[in-house]
Short mmCIF file of C-alpha atoms in Angstrom, two decimals:
data_model
loop_
_atom_site.label_atom_id
_atom_site.label_comp_id
_atom_site.label_asym_id
_atom_site.label_seq_id
_atom_site.Cartn_x
_atom_site.Cartn_y
_atom_site.Cartn_z
CA ASN A 20 130.29 109.01 75.43
CA LEU A 21 128.45 112.22 76.18
CA THR A 22 130.13 114.16 78.94
CA ALA A 23 128.38 117.51 79.49
CA GLN A 24 126.61 117.93 82.83
CA ILE A 25 122.86 118.69 82.84
CA VAL A 26 120.14 119.26 85.37
CA THR A 27 117.46 116.64 84.86
CA ILE A 28 113.89 117.82 84.94
CA LEU A 29 111.33 115.32 86.13
CA MET A 30 108.06 116.05 84.36
CA LEU A 31 104.68 114.82 85.52
CA VAL A 32 101.99 115.07 82.85
CA PHE A 33 98.53 113.77 83.69
CA LEU A 34 95.72 112.58 81.38
CA PRO A 35 93.50 114.08 82.67
CA LEU A 36 94.37 115.89 85.88
CA ALA A 37 90.90 115.16 87.26
CA LEU A 38 91.74 111.44 87.32
CA LEU A 39 94.40 111.98 89.92
CA PHE A 40 91.65 111.70 92.49
CA GLN A 41 91.11 108.12 91.33
CA ALA A 42 94.74 107.33 92.14
CA GLU A 43 94.27 108.74 95.62
CA ALA A 44 91.10 106.71 96.05
CA LEU A 45 93.09 103.49 95.66
CA SER A 46 94.22 104.02 99.23
CA SER A 47 91.65 104.62 101.96
CA GLY A 48 94.29 105.90 104.34
CA LYS A 49 97.86 106.99 104.68
CA HIS A 50 99.13 103.54 105.65
CA ASP A 51 96.78 101.21 103.75
CA VAL A 52 98.73 101.60 100.54
CA LEU A 53 101.73 99.84 102.04
CA ALA A 54 99.88 96.65 102.85
CA VAL A 55 99.70 95.44 99.24
CA LEU A 56 103.45 95.61 98.71
CA ASP A 57 105.54 92.45 99.03
CA GLN A 58 109.27 92.90 99.37
CA GLY A 59 112.23 91.15 100.88
CA GLU A 60 114.39 88.10 100.50
CA SER A 61 112.76 84.73 99.80
CA GLY A 62 114.61 81.57 98.85
CA GLY A 63 117.81 83.53 98.31
CA GLN A 64 116.15 86.04 96.01
CA LYS A 65 115.90 89.75 96.68
CA CYS A 66 112.90 91.33 95.05
CA SER A 67 109.83 93.51 95.43
CA VAL A 68 106.38 93.66 93.92
CA LEU A 69 106.04 96.76 91.74
CA ARG A 70 102.60 98.09 92.59
CA ASN A 71 100.71 99.42 89.58
CA MET A 72 99.26 102.91 90.05
CA ASN A 73 96.62 103.51 87.36
CA ASN A 74 98.99 102.15 84.68
CA VAL A 75 101.00 105.36 85.08
CA LEU A 76 103.80 104.44 87.47
CA TYR A 77 105.02 101.56 89.60
CA GLY A 78 106.11 101.76 93.21
CA ILE A 79 107.90 99.85 95.97
CA THR A 80 108.19 100.25 99.73
CA ALA A 81 111.30 101.84 101.22
CA GLU A 82 112.06 101.50 104.92
CA ILE A 83 114.21 104.38 106.10
CA GLY A 84 115.94 104.90 109.43
CA THR A 85 116.13 103.14 112.80
CA PRO A 86 113.47 102.16 113.72
CA PRO A 87 112.23 101.97 110.11
CA GLN A 88 109.83 104.54 108.69
CA LYS A 89 107.92 103.24 105.65
CA PHE A 90 107.40 105.11 102.39
CA ASP A 91 105.84 104.40 99.02
CA VAL A 92 108.29 105.47 96.32
CA VAL A 93 108.21 105.43 92.53
CA ALA A 94 110.74 102.94 91.13
CA ASP A 95 112.31 105.15 88.47
CA THR A 96 115.24 104.21 86.23
CA GLY A 97 115.12 107.66 84.63
CA SER A 98 116.57 109.46 87.65
CA ASN A 99 119.00 108.58 90.44
CA GLN A 100 117.98 110.66 93.46
CA LEU A 101 115.97 109.37 96.43
CA VAL A 102 113.40 112.04 97.33
CA ILE A 103 111.01 111.76 100.30
CA PRO A 104 108.77 114.25 102.11
CA GLY A 105 109.89 115.47 105.53
CA SER A 106 107.96 116.51 108.62
CA CYS A 107 108.92 120.09 107.70
CA CYS A 108 106.71 119.93 104.56
CA ARG A 109 103.33 121.55 105.24
CA SER A 110 102.01 120.70 101.77
CA CYS A 111 102.86 117.01 102.22
CA LEU A 112 100.59 116.27 105.19
CA SER A 113 98.67 113.54 103.31
CA LYS A 114 101.94 111.61 102.82
CA HIS A 115 104.19 109.53 105.05
CA LEU A 116 106.61 112.08 106.49
CA TYR A 117 110.25 111.40 107.35
CA LYS A 118 111.32 112.43 110.85
CA ALA A 119 115.09 112.58 111.17
CA ASN A 120 114.96 113.06 114.94
CA SER A 121 113.10 109.73 115.24
CA SER A 122 115.94 107.77 113.63
CA SER A 123 119.11 106.89 115.51
CA THR A 124 120.99 106.39 112.22
CA SER A 125 120.13 109.71 110.57
CA PHE A 126 122.68 112.39 109.77
CA GLU A 127 121.45 115.82 108.70
CA THR A 128 123.96 117.71 106.56
CA HIS A 129 122.01 121.00 106.85
CA LYS A 130 122.91 121.54 103.20
CA ARG A 131 119.96 122.85 101.23
CA SER A 132 119.18 121.54 97.79
CA SER A 133 116.38 121.74 95.27
CA ILE A 134 115.01 119.86 92.28
CA THR A 135 113.09 121.48 89.42
CA TYR A 136 110.35 119.43 87.80
CA GLY A 137 108.35 120.22 84.68
CA SER A 138 105.25 120.62 86.84
CA GLY A 139 106.90 122.41 89.74
CA SER A 140 109.81 122.11 92.12
CA CYS A 141 110.79 120.91 95.56
CA LYS A 142 113.30 122.15 98.11
CA GLY A 143 114.78 120.55 101.19
CA GLU A 144 117.92 119.30 102.87
CA LEU A 145 120.31 116.50 102.03
CA THR A 146 120.17 113.85 104.75
CA HIS A 147 121.85 110.47 105.28
CA ASP A 148 120.15 107.41 106.74
CA ASP A 149 119.91 103.64 106.32
CA VAL A 150 117.47 102.54 103.61
CA LEU A 151 115.98 99.06 103.00
CA ALA A 152 114.14 98.26 99.76
CA ALA A 153 113.67 95.04 97.76
CA GLY A 154 115.61 93.16 100.43
CA ILE A 155 118.64 95.43 99.89
CA GLN A 156 120.06 97.72 102.54
CA SER A 157 122.03 100.85 101.74
CA LYS A 158 123.89 102.22 104.74
CA ASN A 159 124.22 105.98 105.08
CA GLN A 160 122.15 106.57 101.91
CA VAL A 161 121.93 110.22 100.90
CA MET A 162 118.47 111.57 100.04
CA LEU A 163 116.66 114.84 99.53
CA VAL A 164 114.13 115.41 102.30
CA MET A 165 111.48 117.77 100.92
CA CYS A 166 110.39 120.73 103.03
CA ARG A 167 108.64 122.67 100.27
CA GLN A 168 107.08 121.52 97.03
CA SER A 169 104.97 123.05 94.28
CA ILE A 170 104.48 119.97 92.11
CA GLU A 171 101.21 119.87 90.19
CA GLY A 172 99.03 116.98 91.42
CA TYR A 173 101.49 115.73 94.05
CA LYS A 174 98.86 115.71 96.79
CA ASN A 175 96.76 113.19 94.87
CA LEU A 176 99.60 111.08 93.55
CA GLY A 177 99.54 107.65 95.19
CA MET A 178 103.22 107.73 96.14
CA ASP A 179 105.23 109.56 98.77
CA GLY A 180 108.44 110.06 96.84
CA ILE A 181 110.79 108.83 94.13
CA MET A 182 113.59 106.27 94.29
CA GLY A 183 115.97 106.96 91.42
CA MET A 184 117.61 103.84 90.00
CA GLY A 185 119.41 105.51 87.15
CA MET A 186 123.05 105.79 86.23
CA PRO A 187 125.36 106.86 89.06
CA ALA A 188 127.30 109.58 87.25
CA SER A 189 125.70 112.55 88.98
CA ALA A 190 122.97 113.60 91.36
CA MET A 191 120.65 114.50 88.52
CA GLY A 192 118.31 117.34 89.25
CA THR A 193 119.78 118.56 92.53
CA SER A 194 121.33 121.98 92.86
CA VAL A 195 123.95 121.07 95.47
CA ASP A 196 126.73 118.50 95.24
CA LEU A 197 128.67 117.65 98.36
CA VAL A 198 132.11 116.06 98.26
CA GLY A 199 131.65 112.30 98.00
CA GLU A 200 127.91 112.57 97.40
CA HIS A 201 127.79 112.78 93.63
CA ASP A 202 126.91 109.08 93.34
CA ARG A 203 123.49 108.90 95.00
CA SER A 204 121.65 106.09 93.26
CA PHE A 205 120.25 103.61 95.79
CA PHE A 206 121.52 100.47 94.05
CA SER A 207 124.89 102.04 93.35
CA GLN A 208 125.43 103.02 96.98
CA ALA A 209 124.29 99.51 98.01
CA ASN A 210 126.89 97.97 95.63
CA ILE A 211 124.22 96.28 93.49
CA ASN A 212 125.31 95.95 89.86
CA ALA A 213 122.35 94.16 88.24
CA PHE A 214 118.56 94.35 88.62
CA THR A 215 115.51 93.74 86.43
CA PHE A 216 112.11 95.33 85.90
CA CYS A 217 109.10 93.42 84.59
CA PHE A 218 105.59 94.86 84.11
CA ASN A 219 102.72 92.52 83.31
CA LYS A 220 100.47 92.98 80.29
CA GLY A 221 96.98 94.33 80.75
CA ALA A 222 95.43 97.11 82.79
CA GLY A 223 95.92 97.19 86.54
CA THR A 224 98.36 94.29 86.92
CA ASN A 225 101.43 94.61 89.12
CA GLY A 226 105.04 94.05 88.14
CA VAL A 227 108.15 92.78 89.89
CA LEU A 228 111.64 94.09 90.60
CA HIS A 229 114.38 91.47 90.99
CA VAL A 230 117.91 92.07 92.26
CA HIS A 231 120.41 89.78 90.52
CA ASP A 232 123.91 88.51 90.88
CA GLU A 233 125.92 90.31 88.23
CA ASN A 234 126.65 86.98 86.49
CA GLU A 235 122.94 86.08 86.07
CA THR A 236 122.69 87.26 82.48
CA ASN A 237 121.42 84.17 80.63
CA ASP A 238 118.84 84.71 77.89
CA TYR A 239 119.26 88.48 77.89
CA THR A 240 120.36 90.39 74.80
CA PHE A 241 122.49 93.33 75.88
CA GLU A 242 123.08 96.77 74.44
CA ASP A 243 125.98 98.93 75.61
CA VAL A 244 125.00 102.08 77.45
CA VAL A 245 126.03 105.33 75.75
CA GLY A 246 126.84 108.27 77.99
CA THR A 247 127.06 108.31 81.77
CA VAL A 248 123.88 110.00 83.01
CA HIS A 249 120.97 107.85 81.72
CA TRP A 250 120.40 104.23 80.76
CA GLY A 251 120.73 105.24 77.11
CA VAL A 252 121.39 103.04 74.07
CA LYS A 253 121.89 103.66 70.38
CA LEU A 254 118.77 103.56 68.18
CA LYS A 255 119.26 103.08 64.43
CA GLY A 256 115.66 103.21 63.24
CA ALA A 257 112.27 101.52 63.21
CA SER A 258 110.73 98.75 61.13
CA PHE A 259 107.57 96.66 60.89
CA SER A 260 107.24 92.89 61.06
CA SER A 261 104.14 91.50 59.41
CA GLN A 262 102.22 88.75 61.16
CA ALA A 263 102.57 86.71 57.96
CA SER A 264 104.95 83.81 58.43
CA GLY A 265 108.43 84.36 57.00
CA ALA A 266 107.89 88.02 56.11
CA SER A 267 110.97 90.21 56.33
CA PRO A 268 110.91 93.42 58.40
CA VAL A 269 110.17 96.60 56.44
CA ALA A 270 112.04 99.74 57.49
CA VAL A 271 110.16 102.98 58.16
CA ASP A 272 111.89 105.51 55.92
CA GLY A 273 113.21 108.62 57.59
CA VAL A 274 113.01 107.49 61.21
CA CYS A 275 116.37 108.14 62.90
CA LYS A 276 117.72 109.05 59.48
CA ASN A 277 121.06 110.12 60.91
CA GLY A 278 120.94 108.07 64.11
CA CYS A 279 119.19 108.46 67.48
CA ALA A 280 119.59 107.66 71.14
CA ALA A 281 116.98 105.90 73.29
CA ILE A 282 116.64 106.11 77.07
CA VAL A 283 115.12 103.01 78.68
CA ASP A 284 112.93 104.49 81.41
CA SER A 285 110.54 102.66 83.75
CA GLY A 286 109.02 105.98 84.81
CA THR A 287 107.65 107.21 81.44
CA THR A 288 104.09 106.08 80.73
CA LEU A 289 104.26 105.91 76.93
CA ILE A 290 106.85 105.76 74.14
CA ALA A 291 108.18 109.26 73.48
CA GLY A 292 109.98 110.48 70.39
CA PRO A 293 110.30 113.22 67.79
CA GLY A 294 106.92 114.24 66.42
CA GLY A 295 107.98 113.90 62.79
CA ASP A 296 109.27 110.35 63.32
CA ILE A 297 106.07 109.32 65.10
CA ILE A 298 104.01 110.66 62.20
CA LYS A 299 106.08 108.58 59.78
CA ILE A 300 105.46 105.46 61.89
CA LEU A 301 101.70 106.07 62.08
CA ALA A 302 101.55 106.76 58.34
CA SER A 303 103.27 103.46 57.64
CA LEU A 304 100.87 101.68 60.00
CA CYS A 305 97.98 103.13 58.01
CA SER A 306 99.40 101.58 54.86
CA SER A 307 99.52 98.17 56.55
CA VAL A 308 95.76 97.68 57.11
CA ASP A 309 92.99 97.77 54.52
CA GLY A 310 90.57 99.82 56.60
CA CYS A 311 93.00 102.72 56.85
CA LYS A 312 94.73 102.65 53.48
CA LYS A 313 91.35 102.83 51.73
CA MET A 314 90.64 106.17 53.38
CA PRO A 315 91.12 109.18 51.05
CA VAL A 316 94.43 111.00 51.19
CA GLN A 317 93.35 114.64 50.92
CA THR A 318 95.48 117.08 48.99
CA ARG A 319 96.90 120.04 50.83
CA ARG A 320 94.99 123.29 50.80
CA THR A 321 96.18 125.84 48.27
CA GLY A 322 96.82 129.53 48.39
CA THR A 323 98.57 129.51 51.77
CA GLY A 324 102.13 129.67 50.53
CA ARG A 325 103.09 127.18 53.20
CA GLY A 326 104.27 124.36 50.93
CA ASP A 327 104.37 120.72 51.92
CA ASP A 328 104.69 121.41 55.64
CA SER A 329 101.00 122.34 55.97
CA TRP A 330 99.15 120.61 58.73
CA GLY A 331 95.78 120.59 57.00
CA ASP A 332 92.40 122.29 57.29
CA ASP A 333 91.56 124.17 60.45
CA GLU A 334 88.20 122.54 61.18
CA ASP A 335 88.45 118.88 60.30
CA ASP A 336 92.03 117.74 60.70
CA ILE A 337 93.13 116.24 63.98
CA LEU A 338 96.66 117.53 63.57
CA GLU A 339 96.77 121.12 64.74
CA SER A 340 97.72 124.17 62.70
CA GLU A 341 101.31 125.27 62.28
CA GLY A 342 101.23 127.61 65.27
CA ASP A 343 100.20 124.89 67.71
CA GLU A 344 102.46 123.26 70.30
CA ARG A 345 101.83 119.85 68.69
CA ARG A 346 103.60 120.80 65.49
CA PRO A 347 107.08 119.20 65.35
CA LYS A 348 109.94 121.68 65.58
CA MET A 349 112.96 120.30 63.77
CA SER A 350 116.09 122.05 62.56
CA ASP A 351 116.61 119.59 59.70
CA PRO A 352 113.93 120.12 57.01
CA GLY A 353 114.62 116.63 55.71
CA THR A 354 113.09 115.11 58.83
CA MET A 355 109.72 116.82 58.35
CA PRO A 356 107.03 114.34 57.22
CA SER A 357 105.45 114.93 53.83
CA MET A 358 101.86 116.09 53.42
CA LYS A 359 100.86 112.56 52.38
CA GLU A 360 102.43 111.12 55.55
CA GLN A 361 100.68 113.69 57.72
CA ILE A 362 97.29 112.84 56.22
CA GLN A 363 97.96 109.11 56.51
CA ALA A 364 98.85 109.59 60.17
CA MET A 365 95.58 111.48 60.70
CA ASN A 366 93.67 108.75 58.88
CA PHE A 367 95.29 106.10 61.07
CA GLN A 368 94.14 107.82 64.25
CA LYS A 369 90.63 108.30 62.85
CA TRP A 370 90.51 104.65 61.81
CA MET A 371 91.69 103.19 65.13
CA PHE A 372 89.71 105.60 67.31
CA SER A 373 86.68 103.28 67.35
CA CYS A 374 88.85 100.22 68.23
CA PRO A 375 88.11 98.20 65.04
CA ALA A 376 88.62 94.45 65.06
CA GLU A 377 91.22 94.86 62.31
CA MET A 378 93.60 96.31 64.92
CA ALA A 379 94.47 92.68 65.69
CA THR A 380 96.18 92.45 62.29
CA LEU A 381 98.53 95.41 62.85
CA PRO A 382 102.21 94.51 62.49
CA ASN A 383 104.83 94.53 65.22
CA ILE A 384 106.91 97.69 65.59
CA ASN A 385 110.64 96.99 65.85
CA PHE A 386 113.00 99.50 67.39
CA GLU A 387 116.34 98.70 65.78
CA LEU A 388 119.10 99.09 68.36
CA ALA A 389 122.88 98.89 67.78
CA GLY A 390 123.01 95.08 67.79
CA SER A 391 119.48 93.84 68.42
CA LYS A 392 115.88 94.95 68.28
CA VAL A 393 112.96 95.52 70.62
CA SER A 394 109.76 94.27 68.97
CA LEU A 395 106.34 95.36 70.25
CA PRO A 396 102.95 93.93 69.12
CA ALA A 397 99.91 96.14 68.60
CA SER A 398 98.47 95.17 71.99
CA ILE A 399 101.51 96.86 73.56
CA TYR A 400 101.87 100.01 71.43
CA THR A 401 98.15 100.89 71.59
CA MET A 402 96.01 101.94 74.54
CA LYS A 403 92.37 102.48 75.49
CA VAL A 404 91.05 105.69 76.99
CA ASN A 405 87.54 106.61 78.10
CA LYS A 406 86.08 109.18 75.71
CA LYS A 407 84.81 111.37 78.50
CA GLU A 408 88.26 111.45 80.07
CA LEU A 409 89.85 112.17 76.69
CA ARG A 410 87.50 115.11 76.15
CA GLU A 411 88.48 116.54 79.51
CA SER A 412 92.19 116.02 78.85
CA ASP A 413 92.10 117.69 75.43
CA SER A 414 91.46 121.03 77.10
CA ASP A 415 94.45 120.54 79.39
CA ASP A 416 97.62 122.25 78.18
CA LEU A 417 99.96 119.70 79.80
CA PHE A 418 98.55 116.78 77.85
CA SER A 419 98.08 118.81 74.67
CA LYS A 420 101.75 119.70 74.54
CA ARG A 421 102.65 116.00 74.45
CA SER A 422 99.93 114.87 72.04
CA LEU A 423 100.28 115.03 68.27
CA PHE A 424 96.52 115.12 67.83
CA ASN A 425 93.50 117.26 68.54
CA TYR A 426 90.70 114.76 69.16
CA THR A 427 87.89 117.33 69.37
CA SER A 428 86.30 116.49 66.00
CA LEU A 429 86.39 112.75 66.78
CA LEU A 430 84.76 113.31 70.16
CA GLU A 431 81.74 115.19 68.82
CA GLY A 432 78.64 113.34 69.97
CA ALA A 433 80.67 111.04 72.23
CA PRO A 434 78.78 110.11 75.41
CA SER A 435 79.55 111.90 78.64
CA SER A 436 79.40 108.73 80.74
CA SER A 437 82.42 106.83 82.04
CA SER A 438 81.21 103.33 81.16
CA ALA A 439 83.67 100.75 79.93
CA SER A 440 81.92 100.61 76.53
CA ASP A 441 82.69 104.26 75.76
CA MET A 442 86.36 103.66 74.97
CA ALA A 443 88.64 105.07 72.30
CA CYS A 444 91.84 103.46 71.01
CA LEU A 445 94.98 105.56 70.64
CA PRO A 446 98.65 104.97 69.78
CA ALA A 447 100.79 104.75 72.92
CA PHE A 448 103.14 107.48 71.70
CA MET A 449 103.77 111.05 72.76
CA LYS A 450 105.85 113.83 71.26
CA MET A 451 109.18 114.86 72.75
CA GLU A 452 111.52 117.10 70.78
CA MET A 453 114.99 116.62 72.25
CA LYS A 454 118.46 115.99 70.85
CA SER A 455 121.61 114.55 72.34
CA ARG A 456 124.89 116.29 71.63
CA THR A 457 126.37 113.58 69.40
CA LEU A 458 123.82 110.81 68.79
CA GLY A 459 120.91 112.78 67.33
CA PRO A 460 117.27 112.91 68.50
CA ILE A 461 116.31 111.18 71.75
CA TRP A 462 113.56 108.61 72.17
CA ILE A 463 112.19 107.28 75.45
CA LEU A 464 111.43 103.56 75.54
CA GLY A 465 108.91 103.77 78.36
CA MET A 466 106.50 101.46 80.13
CA PRO A 467 105.13 99.65 77.02
CA VAL A 468 108.58 98.10 76.50
CA PHE A 469 108.58 96.79 80.09
CA ARG A 470 105.23 95.06 79.43
CA GLN A 471 106.74 93.03 76.60
CA TYR A 472 110.26 92.53 77.96
CA THR A 473 111.97 91.89 81.26
CA VAL A 474 114.68 94.54 81.25
CA MET A 475 118.00 94.13 83.05
CA PHE A 476 120.02 97.16 84.08
CA HIS A 477 123.65 96.09 84.53
CA ARG A 478 126.37 98.48 85.67
CA THR A 479 129.39 96.33 84.79
CA LYS A 480 128.28 93.95 82.01
CA SER A 481 130.30 95.07 79.00
CA ALA A 482 134.02 95.07 79.89
CA GLY A 483 133.18 96.73 83.17
CA LYS A 484 130.84 99.23 81.54
CA ALA A 485 127.08 99.54 81.85
CA ALA A 486 124.60 97.74 79.58
CA VAL A 487 120.85 97.22 79.25
CA GLY A 488 119.54 93.71 78.57
CA PHE A 489 116.20 92.62 77.10
CA LYS A 490 114.42 89.27 77.42
CA GLU A 491 110.86 88.67 76.25
CA THR A 492 108.58 87.99 79.21
CA PRO A 493 106.69 84.67 78.96
CA ALA A 494 102.98 84.82 78.16
CA ALA A 495 102.26 83.67 81.72
CA GLY A 496 103.71 86.93 83.04
CA CYS A 497 106.43 88.06 85.42
CA THR A 498 107.95 85.64 87.91
CA ALA A 499 106.85 86.37 91.47
CA CYS A 500 109.30 87.02 94.29
CA GLY A 501 110.98 83.78 95.41
CA LYS A 502 108.55 81.57 93.48
CA SER A 503 110.04 80.55 90.17
CA GLY A 504 106.98 78.51 89.23
CA GLU A 505 104.38 81.16 90.09
CA THR A 506 103.76 84.24 88.01
CA LEU A 507 102.88 87.58 89.52
CA ILE A 508 99.91 88.03 87.22
CA ASN A 509 98.07 85.51 89.40
CA VAL A 510 98.09 88.01 92.25
CA LYS A 511 95.30 89.90 90.53
CA LYS A 512 92.77 88.63 88.00
CA ALA A 513 93.99 89.44 84.51
CA PRO A 514 91.82 91.77 82.41
CA THR A 515 89.96 90.53 79.36
CA HIS A 516 92.18 92.51 76.99
CA ASN A 517 95.89 93.24 76.77
CA VAL A 518 95.54 96.90 75.75
CA PHE A 519 96.60 98.97 78.72
CA HIS A 520 94.51 101.91 79.88
CA PRO A 521 96.48 104.68 81.60
CA GLY A 522 94.59 106.92 83.98
CA HIS A 523 96.97 109.75 83.15
CA VAL A 524 100.40 110.18 81.57
CA ARG A 525 103.78 110.69 83.16
CA SER A 526 106.32 112.15 80.78
CA ALA A 527 110.07 111.84 80.41
CA ASN A 528 112.75 112.85 82.91
CA ILE A 529 114.90 115.03 80.66
CA PRO A 530 114.76 118.74 79.75
CA GLU A 531 113.32 119.73 76.39
CA HIS A 532 114.93 123.14 76.01
CA GLU A 533 118.58 122.26 75.39
CA PHE A 534 120.83 119.51 74.17
CA ALA A 535 120.86 116.65 76.62
CA THR A 536 123.58 114.49 78.04
CA ILE A 537 122.51 110.87 78.19
#
């Protein structure tokens, strides 16, 4: 187990920032957004609809205080702190604001605290009150009531706050710990040991959050949690499974060469991992389809003295030069992809950019865990983005720092309209260079995994220790609240394709400047 204490940084990265106004437009008023949420107890089940916000995050309603004040909050397994805006917050006027003096069950500690995010920070006071969400009530729940915030894009984000559902080891991200308040997770304080997340396939569809009895574990394959701060599991490597019947998985050489850790996070839009490993995966994908493997593998330029770690020509290559933020930074030279792998990865992105029909033949990607695997088809690990929006995002530093690619050359001559026909296909991966203290590089298994699997978070599954369980979601979709025979996907007409289309990108909830405790 990893034991060092860290301050978790919640990073919001948007693709592009201009599209945040679309998220705000989904609600015509401060209170309309709450009407589409369905939560509570039905037929003995406790659950809540997870409302899809632009395929970027999923939210539930929280009722706080007596009488209840309603808030839209992000359902986030990557953090464990409940954060809501207070009436003291002048920059939060477009949100639902918590008023402690309007609740007979509130208790203000008058202890100041703060949280630092990648895109800003927030400050406020720690307050206790009763909280109801997903049919579960937590008495005397501690939360951070924001009075000041400088979070990029918060005004236009379609949620009021964040409900952390992570591990209960510490109040991640807060600068003040009070005696007896270190365990702040909503479900932990409500004595709930097991709950599941399920996101439906396709763009714009909602998901569902179910609260379970801790013995309801049938059909789930569990992995023991490593560490005490995040829902982290061991990751041994990656492989491909061909669509051909009976074909054995083929390992991707060099990925997690000396072991990795993976955090299962409902609040990260894409799959995040070390840039070098992602390049190796994309290079192997190129070799799996005729249209890509027939593309020329250019030789590296000469006379630079840079050796095999060159990132190609300045003008034509979509991987940036060695001085760019996109270039992987790794202490172990053995993890750096070869020149051939770099060019194959570039070729793969060029090939799939136009969304060729051959994408349907791409193999499944398997993330090999300690005792099982998570297998994702191409419809899950790829995404569609409007070319106009991609052009705008490529000039944005926040997105560029997470992307392995510079799409400028591919966007030349692309239309400036926003019509559905002007779409580009991209891998649903983003770069994140972070290492754990003992388990090697860290990956984030983000929202794409939740579209293929129903994921159970269980605090006491393995000999009283935490575990994460995976069960493939049926093709019909997630089960609706209290209706075992009705799937949630019927709430909204399913799209004509399964490739999801994020309006922007929310990144991972861990710092990228030091070794992390998971």
